XYZ file of C-alpha atoms in Angstrom:
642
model
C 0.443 12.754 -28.331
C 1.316 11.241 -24.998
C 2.754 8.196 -22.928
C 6.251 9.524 -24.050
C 9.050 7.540 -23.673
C 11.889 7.750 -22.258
C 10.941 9.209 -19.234
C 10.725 9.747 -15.798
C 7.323 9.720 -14.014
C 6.226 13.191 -13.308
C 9.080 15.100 -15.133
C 10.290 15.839 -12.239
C 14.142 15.084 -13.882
C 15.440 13.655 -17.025
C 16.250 10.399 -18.225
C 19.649 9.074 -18.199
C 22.245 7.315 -20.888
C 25.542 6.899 -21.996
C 27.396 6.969 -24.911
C 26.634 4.425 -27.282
C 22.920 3.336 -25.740
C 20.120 2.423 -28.125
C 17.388 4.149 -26.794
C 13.930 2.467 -27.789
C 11.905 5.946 -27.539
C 8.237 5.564 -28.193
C 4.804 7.768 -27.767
C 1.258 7.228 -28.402
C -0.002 9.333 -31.261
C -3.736 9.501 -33.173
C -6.350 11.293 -34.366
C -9.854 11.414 -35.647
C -11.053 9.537 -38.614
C -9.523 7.191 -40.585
C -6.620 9.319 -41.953
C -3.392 8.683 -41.696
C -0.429 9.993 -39.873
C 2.712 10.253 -39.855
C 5.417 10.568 -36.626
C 8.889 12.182 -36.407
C 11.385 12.161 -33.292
C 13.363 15.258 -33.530
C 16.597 15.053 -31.135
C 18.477 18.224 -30.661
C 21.997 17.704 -29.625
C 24.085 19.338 -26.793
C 26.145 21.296 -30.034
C 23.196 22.390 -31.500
C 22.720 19.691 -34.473
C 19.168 18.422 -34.466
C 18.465 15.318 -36.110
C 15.251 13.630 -37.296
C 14.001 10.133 -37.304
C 11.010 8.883 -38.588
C 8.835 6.882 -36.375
C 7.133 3.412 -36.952
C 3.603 2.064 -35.847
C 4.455 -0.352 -32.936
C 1.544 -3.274 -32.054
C -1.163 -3.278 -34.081
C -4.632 -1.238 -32.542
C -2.198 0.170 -30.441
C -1.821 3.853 -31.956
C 1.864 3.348 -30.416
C 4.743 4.560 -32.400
C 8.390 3.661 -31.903
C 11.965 4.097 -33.163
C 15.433 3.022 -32.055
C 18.339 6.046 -32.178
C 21.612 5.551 -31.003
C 23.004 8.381 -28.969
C 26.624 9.536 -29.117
C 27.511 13.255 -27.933
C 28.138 13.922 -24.159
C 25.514 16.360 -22.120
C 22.197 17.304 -22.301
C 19.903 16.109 -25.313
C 16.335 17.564 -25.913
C 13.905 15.446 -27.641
C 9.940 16.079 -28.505
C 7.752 14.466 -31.354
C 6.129 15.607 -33.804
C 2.932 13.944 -35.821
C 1.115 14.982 -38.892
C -1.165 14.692 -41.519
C -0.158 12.279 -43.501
C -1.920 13.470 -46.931
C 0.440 11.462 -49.050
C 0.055 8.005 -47.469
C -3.845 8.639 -47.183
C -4.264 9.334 -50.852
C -2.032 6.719 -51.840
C -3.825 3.689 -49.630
C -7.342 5.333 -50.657
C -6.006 5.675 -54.540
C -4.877 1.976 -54.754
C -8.261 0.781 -52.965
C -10.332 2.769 -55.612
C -8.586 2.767 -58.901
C -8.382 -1.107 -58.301
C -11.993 -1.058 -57.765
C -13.009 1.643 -60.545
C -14.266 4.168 -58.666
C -13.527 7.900 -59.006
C -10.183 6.879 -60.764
C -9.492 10.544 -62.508
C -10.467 12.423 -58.948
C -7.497 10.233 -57.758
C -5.185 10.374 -60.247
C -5.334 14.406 -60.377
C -5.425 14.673 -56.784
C -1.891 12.012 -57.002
C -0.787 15.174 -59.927
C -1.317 17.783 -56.912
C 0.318 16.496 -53.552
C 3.292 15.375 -56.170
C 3.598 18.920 -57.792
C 3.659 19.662 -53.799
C 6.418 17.491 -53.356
C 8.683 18.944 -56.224
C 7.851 15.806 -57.975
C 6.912 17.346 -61.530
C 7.562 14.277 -63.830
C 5.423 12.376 -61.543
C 2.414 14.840 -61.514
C 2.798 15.127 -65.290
C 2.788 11.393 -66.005
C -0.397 11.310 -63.712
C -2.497 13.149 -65.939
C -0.863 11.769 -69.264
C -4.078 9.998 -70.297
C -1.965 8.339 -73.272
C -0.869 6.215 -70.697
C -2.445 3.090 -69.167
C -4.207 3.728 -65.800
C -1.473 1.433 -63.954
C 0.708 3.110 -65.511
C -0.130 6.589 -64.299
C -0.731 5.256 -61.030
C 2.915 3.656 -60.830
C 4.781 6.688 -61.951
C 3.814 8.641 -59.231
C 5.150 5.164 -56.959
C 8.513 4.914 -58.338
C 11.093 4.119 -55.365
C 12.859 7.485 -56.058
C 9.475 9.136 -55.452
C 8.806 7.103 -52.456
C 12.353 7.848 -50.868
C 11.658 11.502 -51.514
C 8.606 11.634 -49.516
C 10.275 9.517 -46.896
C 12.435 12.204 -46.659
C 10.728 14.912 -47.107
C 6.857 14.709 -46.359
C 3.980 16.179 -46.947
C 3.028 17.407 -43.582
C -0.524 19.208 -42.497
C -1.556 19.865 -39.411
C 1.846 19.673 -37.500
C 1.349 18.881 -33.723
C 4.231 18.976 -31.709
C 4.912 17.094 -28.502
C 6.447 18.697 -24.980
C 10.064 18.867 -24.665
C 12.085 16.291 -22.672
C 15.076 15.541 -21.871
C 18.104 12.873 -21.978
C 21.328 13.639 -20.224
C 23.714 11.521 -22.062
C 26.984 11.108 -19.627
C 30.593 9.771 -20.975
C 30.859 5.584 -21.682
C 32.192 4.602 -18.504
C 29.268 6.327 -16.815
C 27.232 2.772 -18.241
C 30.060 0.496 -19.561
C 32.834 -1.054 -16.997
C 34.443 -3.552 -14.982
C 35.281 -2.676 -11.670
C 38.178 -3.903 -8.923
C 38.156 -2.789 -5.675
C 41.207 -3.748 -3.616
C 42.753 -2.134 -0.361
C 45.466 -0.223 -0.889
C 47.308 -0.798 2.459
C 47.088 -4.591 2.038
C 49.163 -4.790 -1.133
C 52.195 -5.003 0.177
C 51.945 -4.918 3.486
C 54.240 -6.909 6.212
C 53.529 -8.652 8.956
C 56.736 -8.577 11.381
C 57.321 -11.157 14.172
C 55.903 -9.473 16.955
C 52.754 -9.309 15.315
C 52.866 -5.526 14.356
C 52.375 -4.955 10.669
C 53.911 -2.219 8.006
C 51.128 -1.259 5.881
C 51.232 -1.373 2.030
C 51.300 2.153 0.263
C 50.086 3.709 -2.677
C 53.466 2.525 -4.435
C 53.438 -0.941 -3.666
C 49.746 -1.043 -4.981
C 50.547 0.421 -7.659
C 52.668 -3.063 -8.305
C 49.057 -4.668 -8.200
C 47.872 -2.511 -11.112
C 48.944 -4.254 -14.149
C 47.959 -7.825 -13.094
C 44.374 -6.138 -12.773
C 44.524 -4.492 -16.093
C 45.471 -7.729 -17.327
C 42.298 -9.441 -16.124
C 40.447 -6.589 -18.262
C 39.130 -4.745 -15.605
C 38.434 -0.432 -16.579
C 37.827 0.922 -12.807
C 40.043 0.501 -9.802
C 37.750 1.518 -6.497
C 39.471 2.409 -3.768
C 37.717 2.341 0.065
C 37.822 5.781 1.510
C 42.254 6.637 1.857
C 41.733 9.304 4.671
C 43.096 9.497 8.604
C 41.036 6.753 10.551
C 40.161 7.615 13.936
C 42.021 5.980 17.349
C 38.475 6.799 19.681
C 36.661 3.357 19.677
C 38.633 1.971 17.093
C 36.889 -1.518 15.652
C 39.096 -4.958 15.936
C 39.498 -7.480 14.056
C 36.107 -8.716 12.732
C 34.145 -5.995 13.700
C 34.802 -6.268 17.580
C 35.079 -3.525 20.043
C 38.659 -3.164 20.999
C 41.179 -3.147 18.783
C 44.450 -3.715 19.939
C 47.928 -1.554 18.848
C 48.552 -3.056 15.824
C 44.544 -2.969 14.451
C 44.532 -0.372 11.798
C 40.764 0.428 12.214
C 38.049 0.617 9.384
C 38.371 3.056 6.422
C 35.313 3.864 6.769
C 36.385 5.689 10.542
C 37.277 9.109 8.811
C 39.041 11.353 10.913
C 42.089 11.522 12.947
C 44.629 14.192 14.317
C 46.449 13.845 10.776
C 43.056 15.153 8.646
C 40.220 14.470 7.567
C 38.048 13.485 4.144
C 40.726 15.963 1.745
C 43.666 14.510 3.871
C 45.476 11.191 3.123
C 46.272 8.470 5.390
C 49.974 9.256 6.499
C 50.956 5.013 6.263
C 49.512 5.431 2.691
C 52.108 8.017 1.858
C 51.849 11.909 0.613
C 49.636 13.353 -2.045
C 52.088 12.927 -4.419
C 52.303 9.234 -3.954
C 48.448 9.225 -4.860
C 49.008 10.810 -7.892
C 51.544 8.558 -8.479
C 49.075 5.469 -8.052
C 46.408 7.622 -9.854
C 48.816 7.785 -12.593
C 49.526 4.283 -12.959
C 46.367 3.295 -13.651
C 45.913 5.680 -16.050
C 48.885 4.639 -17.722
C 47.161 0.956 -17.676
C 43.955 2.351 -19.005
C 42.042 2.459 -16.288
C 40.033 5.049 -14.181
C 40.547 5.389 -10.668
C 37.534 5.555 -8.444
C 37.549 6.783 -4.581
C 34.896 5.815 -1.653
C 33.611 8.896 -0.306
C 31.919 8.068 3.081
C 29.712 11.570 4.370
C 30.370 10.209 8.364
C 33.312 11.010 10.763
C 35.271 9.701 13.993
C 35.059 11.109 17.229
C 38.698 12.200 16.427
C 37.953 14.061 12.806
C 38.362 17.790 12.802
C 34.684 18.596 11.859
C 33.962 17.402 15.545
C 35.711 19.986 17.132
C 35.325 23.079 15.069
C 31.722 22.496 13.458
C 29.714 20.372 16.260
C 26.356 21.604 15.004
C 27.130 19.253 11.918
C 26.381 15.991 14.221
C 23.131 15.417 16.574
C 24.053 16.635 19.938
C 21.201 14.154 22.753
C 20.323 15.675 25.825
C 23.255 14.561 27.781
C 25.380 16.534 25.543
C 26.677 13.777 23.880
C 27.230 13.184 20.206
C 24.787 10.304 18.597
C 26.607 7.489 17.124
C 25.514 6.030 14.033
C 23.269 3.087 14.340
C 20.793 0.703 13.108
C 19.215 -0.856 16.159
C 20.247 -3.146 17.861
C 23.722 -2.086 16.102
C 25.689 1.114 17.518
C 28.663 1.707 15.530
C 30.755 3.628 18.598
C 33.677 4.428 15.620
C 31.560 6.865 13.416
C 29.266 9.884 14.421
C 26.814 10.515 11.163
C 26.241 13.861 9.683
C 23.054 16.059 10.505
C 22.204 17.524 7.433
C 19.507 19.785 9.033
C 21.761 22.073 11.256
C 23.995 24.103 9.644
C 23.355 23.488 6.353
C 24.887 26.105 4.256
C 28.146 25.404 6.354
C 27.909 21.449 5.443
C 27.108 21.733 1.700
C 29.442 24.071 0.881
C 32.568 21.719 3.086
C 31.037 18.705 0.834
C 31.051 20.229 -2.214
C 34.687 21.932 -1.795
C 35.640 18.354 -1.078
C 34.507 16.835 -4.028
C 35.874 19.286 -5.798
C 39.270 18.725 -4.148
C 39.861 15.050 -5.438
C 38.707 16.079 -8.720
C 41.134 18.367 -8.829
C 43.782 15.473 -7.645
C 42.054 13.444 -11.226
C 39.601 11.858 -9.319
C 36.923 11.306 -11.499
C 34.095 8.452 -10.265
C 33.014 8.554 -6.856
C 32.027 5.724 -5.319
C 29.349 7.190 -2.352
C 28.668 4.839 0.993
C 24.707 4.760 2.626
C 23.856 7.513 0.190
C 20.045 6.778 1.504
C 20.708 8.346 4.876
C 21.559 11.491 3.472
C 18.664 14.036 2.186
C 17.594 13.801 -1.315
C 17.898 16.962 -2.109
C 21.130 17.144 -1.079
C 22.204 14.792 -3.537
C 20.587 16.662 -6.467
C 22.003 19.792 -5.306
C 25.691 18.540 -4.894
C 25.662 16.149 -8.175
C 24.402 19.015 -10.061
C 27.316 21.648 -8.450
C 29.852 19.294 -9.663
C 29.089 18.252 -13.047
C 28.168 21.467 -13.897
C 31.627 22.490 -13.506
C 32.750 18.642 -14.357
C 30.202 16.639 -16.564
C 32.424 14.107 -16.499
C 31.902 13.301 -13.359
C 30.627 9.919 -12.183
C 28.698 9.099 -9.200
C 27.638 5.234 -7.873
C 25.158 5.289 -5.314
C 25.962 2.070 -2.812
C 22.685 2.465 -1.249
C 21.233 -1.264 -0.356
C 17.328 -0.373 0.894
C 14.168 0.117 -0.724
C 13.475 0.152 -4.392
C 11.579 3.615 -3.695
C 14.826 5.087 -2.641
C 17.098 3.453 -4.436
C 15.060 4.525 -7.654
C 14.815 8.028 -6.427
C 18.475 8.540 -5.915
C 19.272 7.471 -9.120
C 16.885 9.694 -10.925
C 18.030 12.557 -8.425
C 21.256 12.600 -10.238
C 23.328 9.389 -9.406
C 24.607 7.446 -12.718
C 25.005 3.848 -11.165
C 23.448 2.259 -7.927
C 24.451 -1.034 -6.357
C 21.748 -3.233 -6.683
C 19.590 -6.759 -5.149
C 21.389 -8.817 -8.001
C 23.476 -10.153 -5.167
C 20.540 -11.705 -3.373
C 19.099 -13.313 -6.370
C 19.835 -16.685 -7.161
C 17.026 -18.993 -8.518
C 16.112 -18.910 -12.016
C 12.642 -16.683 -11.363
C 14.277 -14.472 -9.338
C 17.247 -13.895 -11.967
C 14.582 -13.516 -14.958
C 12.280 -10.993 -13.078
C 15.847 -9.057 -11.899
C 17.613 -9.102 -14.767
C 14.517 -8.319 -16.791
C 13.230 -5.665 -14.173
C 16.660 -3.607 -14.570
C 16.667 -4.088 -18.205
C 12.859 -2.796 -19.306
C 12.003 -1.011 -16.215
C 13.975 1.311 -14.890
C 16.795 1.774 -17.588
C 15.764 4.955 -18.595
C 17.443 6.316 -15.199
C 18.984 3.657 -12.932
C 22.278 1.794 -14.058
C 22.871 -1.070 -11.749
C 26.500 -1.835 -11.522
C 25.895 -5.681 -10.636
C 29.008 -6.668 -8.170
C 29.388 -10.108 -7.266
C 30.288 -9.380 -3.350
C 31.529 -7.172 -1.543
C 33.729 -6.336 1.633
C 30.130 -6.634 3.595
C 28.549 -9.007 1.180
C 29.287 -12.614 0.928
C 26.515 -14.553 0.463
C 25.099 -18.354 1.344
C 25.443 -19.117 -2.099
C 29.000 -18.490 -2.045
C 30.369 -19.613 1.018
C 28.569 -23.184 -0.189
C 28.887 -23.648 -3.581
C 32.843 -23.310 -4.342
C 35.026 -22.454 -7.377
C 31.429 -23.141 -9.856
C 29.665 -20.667 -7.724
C 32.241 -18.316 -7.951
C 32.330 -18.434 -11.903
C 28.800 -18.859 -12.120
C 27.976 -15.523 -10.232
C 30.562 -13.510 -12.535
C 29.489 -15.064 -15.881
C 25.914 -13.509 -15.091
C 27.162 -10.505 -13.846
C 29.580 -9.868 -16.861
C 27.293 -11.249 -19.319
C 23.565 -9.849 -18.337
C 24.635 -5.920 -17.469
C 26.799 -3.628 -18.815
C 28.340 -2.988 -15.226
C 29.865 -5.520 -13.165
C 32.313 -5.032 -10.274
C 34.027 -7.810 -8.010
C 36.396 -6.943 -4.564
C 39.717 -8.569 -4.488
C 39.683 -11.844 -3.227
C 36.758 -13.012 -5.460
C 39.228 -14.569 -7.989
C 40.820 -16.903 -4.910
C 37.551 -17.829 -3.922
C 37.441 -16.388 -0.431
C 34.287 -18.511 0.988
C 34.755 -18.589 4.625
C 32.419 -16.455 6.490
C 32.793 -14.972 10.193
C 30.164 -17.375 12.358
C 26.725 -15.865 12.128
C 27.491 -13.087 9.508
C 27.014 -12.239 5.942
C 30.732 -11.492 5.340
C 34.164 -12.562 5.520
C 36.112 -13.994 8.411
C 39.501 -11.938 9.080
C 37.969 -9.036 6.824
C 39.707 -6.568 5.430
C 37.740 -3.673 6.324
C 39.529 -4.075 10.334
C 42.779 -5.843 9.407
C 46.139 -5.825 6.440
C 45.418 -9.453 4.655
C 48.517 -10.849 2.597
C 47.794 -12.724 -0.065
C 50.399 -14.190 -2.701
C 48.234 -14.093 -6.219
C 50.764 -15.375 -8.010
C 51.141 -18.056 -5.987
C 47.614 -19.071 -6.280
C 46.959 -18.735 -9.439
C 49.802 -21.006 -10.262
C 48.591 -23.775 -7.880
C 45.041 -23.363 -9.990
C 43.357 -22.408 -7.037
C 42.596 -18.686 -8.943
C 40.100 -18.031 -11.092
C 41.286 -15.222 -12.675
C 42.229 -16.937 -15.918
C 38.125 -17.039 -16.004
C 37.778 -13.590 -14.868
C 40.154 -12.502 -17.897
C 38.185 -14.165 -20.284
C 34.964 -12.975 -19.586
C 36.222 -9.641 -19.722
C 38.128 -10.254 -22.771
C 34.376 -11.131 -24.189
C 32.756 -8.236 -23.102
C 35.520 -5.788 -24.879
C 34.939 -7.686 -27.966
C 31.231 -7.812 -28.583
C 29.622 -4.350 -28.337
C 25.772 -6.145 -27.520
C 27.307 -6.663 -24.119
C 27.493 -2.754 -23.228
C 23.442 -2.339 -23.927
C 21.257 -2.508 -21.084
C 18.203 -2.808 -22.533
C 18.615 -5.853 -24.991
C 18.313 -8.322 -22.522
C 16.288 -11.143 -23.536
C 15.209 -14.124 -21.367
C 15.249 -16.917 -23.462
C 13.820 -20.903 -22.167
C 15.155 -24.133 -20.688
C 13.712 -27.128 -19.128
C 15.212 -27.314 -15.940
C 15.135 -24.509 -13.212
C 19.197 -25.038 -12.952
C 19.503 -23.361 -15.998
C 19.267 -19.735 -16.393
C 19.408 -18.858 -20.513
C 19.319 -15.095 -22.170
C 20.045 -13.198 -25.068
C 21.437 -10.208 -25.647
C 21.639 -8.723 -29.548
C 22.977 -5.399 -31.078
C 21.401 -4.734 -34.746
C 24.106 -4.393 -37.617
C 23.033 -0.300 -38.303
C 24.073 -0.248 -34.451
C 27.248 -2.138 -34.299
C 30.146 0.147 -34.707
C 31.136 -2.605 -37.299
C 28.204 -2.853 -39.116
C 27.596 -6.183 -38.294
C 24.920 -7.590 -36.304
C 26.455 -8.807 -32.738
C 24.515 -11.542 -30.739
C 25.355 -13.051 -27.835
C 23.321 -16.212 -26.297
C 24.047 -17.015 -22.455
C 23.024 -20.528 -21.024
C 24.255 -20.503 -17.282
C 24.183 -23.259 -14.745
C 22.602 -21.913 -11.343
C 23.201 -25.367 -9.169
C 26.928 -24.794 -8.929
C 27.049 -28.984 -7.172
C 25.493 -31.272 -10.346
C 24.979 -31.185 -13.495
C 22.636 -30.346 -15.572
C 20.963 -31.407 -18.825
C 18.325 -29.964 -20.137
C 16.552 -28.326 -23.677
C 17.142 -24.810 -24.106
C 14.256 -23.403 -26.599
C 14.837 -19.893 -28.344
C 13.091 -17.544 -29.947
C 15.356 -16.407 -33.102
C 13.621 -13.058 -33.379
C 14.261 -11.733 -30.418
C 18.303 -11.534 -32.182
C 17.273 -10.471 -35.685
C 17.089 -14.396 -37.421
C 13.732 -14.259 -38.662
C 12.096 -17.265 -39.649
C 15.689 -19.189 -39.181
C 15.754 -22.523 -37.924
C 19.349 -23.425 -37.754
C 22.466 -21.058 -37.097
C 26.122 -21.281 -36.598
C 27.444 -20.597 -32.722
C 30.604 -20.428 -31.363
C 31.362 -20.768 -27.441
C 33.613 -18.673 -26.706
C 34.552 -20.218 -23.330
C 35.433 -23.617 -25.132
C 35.829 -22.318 -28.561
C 33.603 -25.066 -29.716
C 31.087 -24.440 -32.706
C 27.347 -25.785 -32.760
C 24.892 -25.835 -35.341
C 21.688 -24.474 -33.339
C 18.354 -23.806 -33.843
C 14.998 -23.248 -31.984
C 15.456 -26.332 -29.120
C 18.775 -27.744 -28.104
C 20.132 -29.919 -26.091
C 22.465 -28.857 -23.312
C 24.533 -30.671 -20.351
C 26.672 -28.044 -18.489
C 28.877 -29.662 -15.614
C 29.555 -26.654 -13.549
C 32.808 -28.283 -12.140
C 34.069 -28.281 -15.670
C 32.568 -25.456 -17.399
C 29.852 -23.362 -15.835
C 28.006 -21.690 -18.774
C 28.052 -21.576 -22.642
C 28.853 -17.995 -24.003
C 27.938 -18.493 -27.597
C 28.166 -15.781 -30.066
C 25.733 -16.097 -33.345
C 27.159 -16.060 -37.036
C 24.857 -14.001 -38.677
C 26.448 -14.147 -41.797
């Protein structure tokens, strides 16, 4: 047996899932002759149940096996395979070739009478060698469905080979299965007074943001990093180099006179106004997630009492973080390679702190310029003491790394789905993340971000807008937006990637109620596609994504479908997805699908309802579809199987 999967190349770590996946696991398996075999996965759970499902031949002249098993219980599952002699299913093929032909029909038949007295099948054996009885009929007896289902159950098994050992860590729903909302803490609420000096908003009036965010159905609230931010080379408004006396600096500055990463920023409030906030949105059903940024300020604490933790150049200066041309004068990275016993252990105690403050998901900046092993190391600290823990790795750089980090221990990783756009580029993505690497990498697809606001965005208006969050919320199981998304923030700062006035270096008011009641919000969207993904459980897979076809490259179509013995209520769930990409015209075009790809067999027509427009369609195999994105951008439609 080989070509095991799931797995990660080399062993080197194990695969990755949540609660709830449908793993596809699969394995070659053979041997010599032309006997037959049969294949078993045997799962053994983290409290010691082990359970047993039987394997099925996958493509013809293959020798591939496969089976679908739906995981449940948190921690660490071990799986292997085992493959056998299949005695019974040899005699039986060889038995009805011969006896139909006449040949050798009472070797058969008493060699039927043996593996059945084997089996604990008596009345079987006996009616094989009742020659009172017709030849058919001695045959069938020992074929009866009750016989059948027996051995099903409970083979005949020679020549037992087992497989190696691997392993699935299976983390906690969320882990796989969210929609996250970032927001700014000291925006919501805060005042700008007449001199142009501003009080910032707190952890209590954000918490007065909370339930208008639960209410567009989102499970995570992401905060930036809430710590001290340093005065020494402060950043201004839009990223410039002096900031002036009423410029609160970037978040991502760690480290003041008042603290450092376990210390809160004093215009936030006290400790026990974060656990206030944390409360709230646990009240609301949500989980709270913090930004934990591994860099500090001239002015953080670390600087002073632990200097080897920062590159010290030959003039006996400290480096500055950079990425030529770009020197970011606010932030002094961390060398890992000095002391690092000293560094570890501060990291680790610091993680540890917020989870002791109910901090549960960590949201980690530029992960990728920290050492690998560093990650495995401190992942593994915590969840062994917490394994339900939850780490996203916001690390935008090569697939290598990106890949790495996620099977080094991280449970989500940003991703490229912001950059891709075109039809191809979607299909290959979504695909890629789906089939390729969902064994360990979750991407957490987030439509921008405070850095991240692309051409297609700034250009393409309120369709854009909906467009890019009906993919995200329909094609992956995680999706994430920053606040502002829903008011269609579009105006970039000249010659950047991100927005004008941005929040990372300055408060921003904005009235959302307001908006939304002029209809220039599309949170009423927002809600709804949420609203859709609660609802229909096919949505939390990863791995059923299906590109299906259209005629026109502005129309991006997929499938995603849950079978009915994996629905938790026991009906099949099947969502279809036809998107408009060209967020200006519209678009008609046919939309061809393949039915069994979501479990209609040989159907040609089926009943769909949109559940954007609550319209209902007769469909079938090619369609006819005009989308005007200024109206409605996509057709959700969910498939009546019944």
């Amino acid at each position: 047996m080989f070509k095991l999967r799931p797995q990660i190349e080399d062993e080197l770590w194990p695969t990755k899932a949540v609660e709830g996946d449908v793993i596809p696991f699969s394995c070659v398996s053979f041997r010599e002759g032309h006997d037959l075999i049969g294949v078993e996965l045997v799962i053994n759970t983290p409290d010691g149940e082990t359970a047993r499902h039987r394997m099925h031949p996958g493509a013809p002249g293959t020798d591939s096996w496969e089976c679908s098993v739906q995981l449940t219980g948190i921690g660490m599952h071990r799986w292997h395979v085992e493959a056998w002699a299949d005695v019974f299913s040899t005699w039986r093929h060889n038995a009805e070739i011969k006896i139909a032909a006449g040949v050798d029909v009472e070797i058969m038949l008493e060699q039927g009478a043996r593996l059945m007295e084997r089996a604990g099948q008596d009345e079987a054996a006996a009616t094989a060698r009742n020659r009172e009885l017709t030849t058919p009929e001695r045959l069938g007896g020992m074929l009866l469905e009750d016989v059948l289902d027996a051995l099903e159950r409970e083979p005949i098994r020679e020549l037992v080979t087992h497989s190696p050992e691997r392993l699935i860590d299976v983390n906690r729903k969320i882990a796989g299965v969210a929609a996250w909302y970032e927001l700014f803490p000291r925006s919501e609420g805060a005042i700008k007074h007449d001199d142009g000096s501003w009080t910032s908003g707190t952890f209590r009036t954000a918490a007065e943001r909370l339930p208008a965010v639960r209410e567009m159905g989102f499970d995570v609230v992401y905060l930036p990093p809430i710590h001290p931010i340093g005065r020494t080379n402060r950043k201004g408004p839009n990223n410039t180099l002096t900031a002036g006396p009423n410029d609160p600096g970037s978040p991502w500055a760690i480290g003041a006179s008042e603290g450092g990463h376990t210390d809160i920023h004093p215009e936030l409030g006290t400790i026990e106004d974060f656990r206030y906030f944390r409360s709230e949105v646990e009240r609301l059903g949500m989980e709270l997630a913090l930004d934990i940024a591994l860099q500090a300020t001239p002015d953080h604490p670390w600087v002073a009492e632990h200097e080897d933790w920062f590159t010290v150049l030959p003039d006996g200066s400290i480096a500055y973080a950079e990425n030529p041309p770009k020197k970011y004068q606010d932030i002094y990275p961390l060398n890992f390679d000095g002391d690092r016993n000293g560094l570890y252990t501060e990291i680790l105690e610091m993680f540890e702190y917020w989870v002791t403050q109910g901090v549960k998901i960590f949201r980690i900046d530029n992960p990728h310029t920290k050492p690998l092993q560093f990650w495995e190391w401190v992942i593994y600290e915590v969840r062994a003491l917490h394994p339900e823990v939850v780490f996203l790795a916001e690390a935008f750089t090569r697939p290598a790394v990106m890949q790495a980090l996620a099977q080094a221990g991280f449970q989500q990783s940003y991703s490229y789905f912001t950059w891709r756009n075109t039809k191809q580029e979607l299909e290959e993505f979504l695909t890629s993340i789906s089939k390729e690497t969902s064994a360990f990498m979750r991407p957490n697809l987030f439509v921008n971000t405070p850095d991240i606001l692309t051409e297609y965005l700034q250009f393409g208006g309120r369709p854009a807008y909906e467009i890019r969050a009906t993919i995200a919320a329909m094609a992956g199981p995680l999706w994430g937006m920053y606040a502002g998304y829903e008011l269609i923030e579009n105006v970039a700062r000249p010659g950047a990637e991100e927005n004008i006035d941005n929040e990372k270096y300055e408060f921003k008011q904005r009235d959302w109620a307001a908006e939304e009641a002029a209809g220039r919000s599309i949170a009423p969207y927002v809600t709804k596609l949420n609203a859709i993904r609660h609802a229909h459980p096919t949505l939390e897979q990863l791995g059923n994504f299906e590109v299906q076809y259209s005629s026109s490259d502005d129309l991006l179509v997929f499938s995603k479908h849950l079978a009915a013995e994996h629905s938790p209520n026991g009906e099949a769930d099947t969502i279809i997805v036809v998107v408009a990409l060209n967020p200006h015209s519209v678009i008609e075009a046919t939309v061809w699908l393949d039915p069994t790809k979501f479990g209609l067999d040989g159907a040609s027509r089926f009943e769909v309802e949109d559940l954007v427009t609550g319209a209902h369609w007769e469909w079938g195999t090619n369609n006819y579809v005009r989308l005007d994105p200024h109206e409605v951008p996509a057709h959700i439609l969910h498939v009546k199987h019944s």
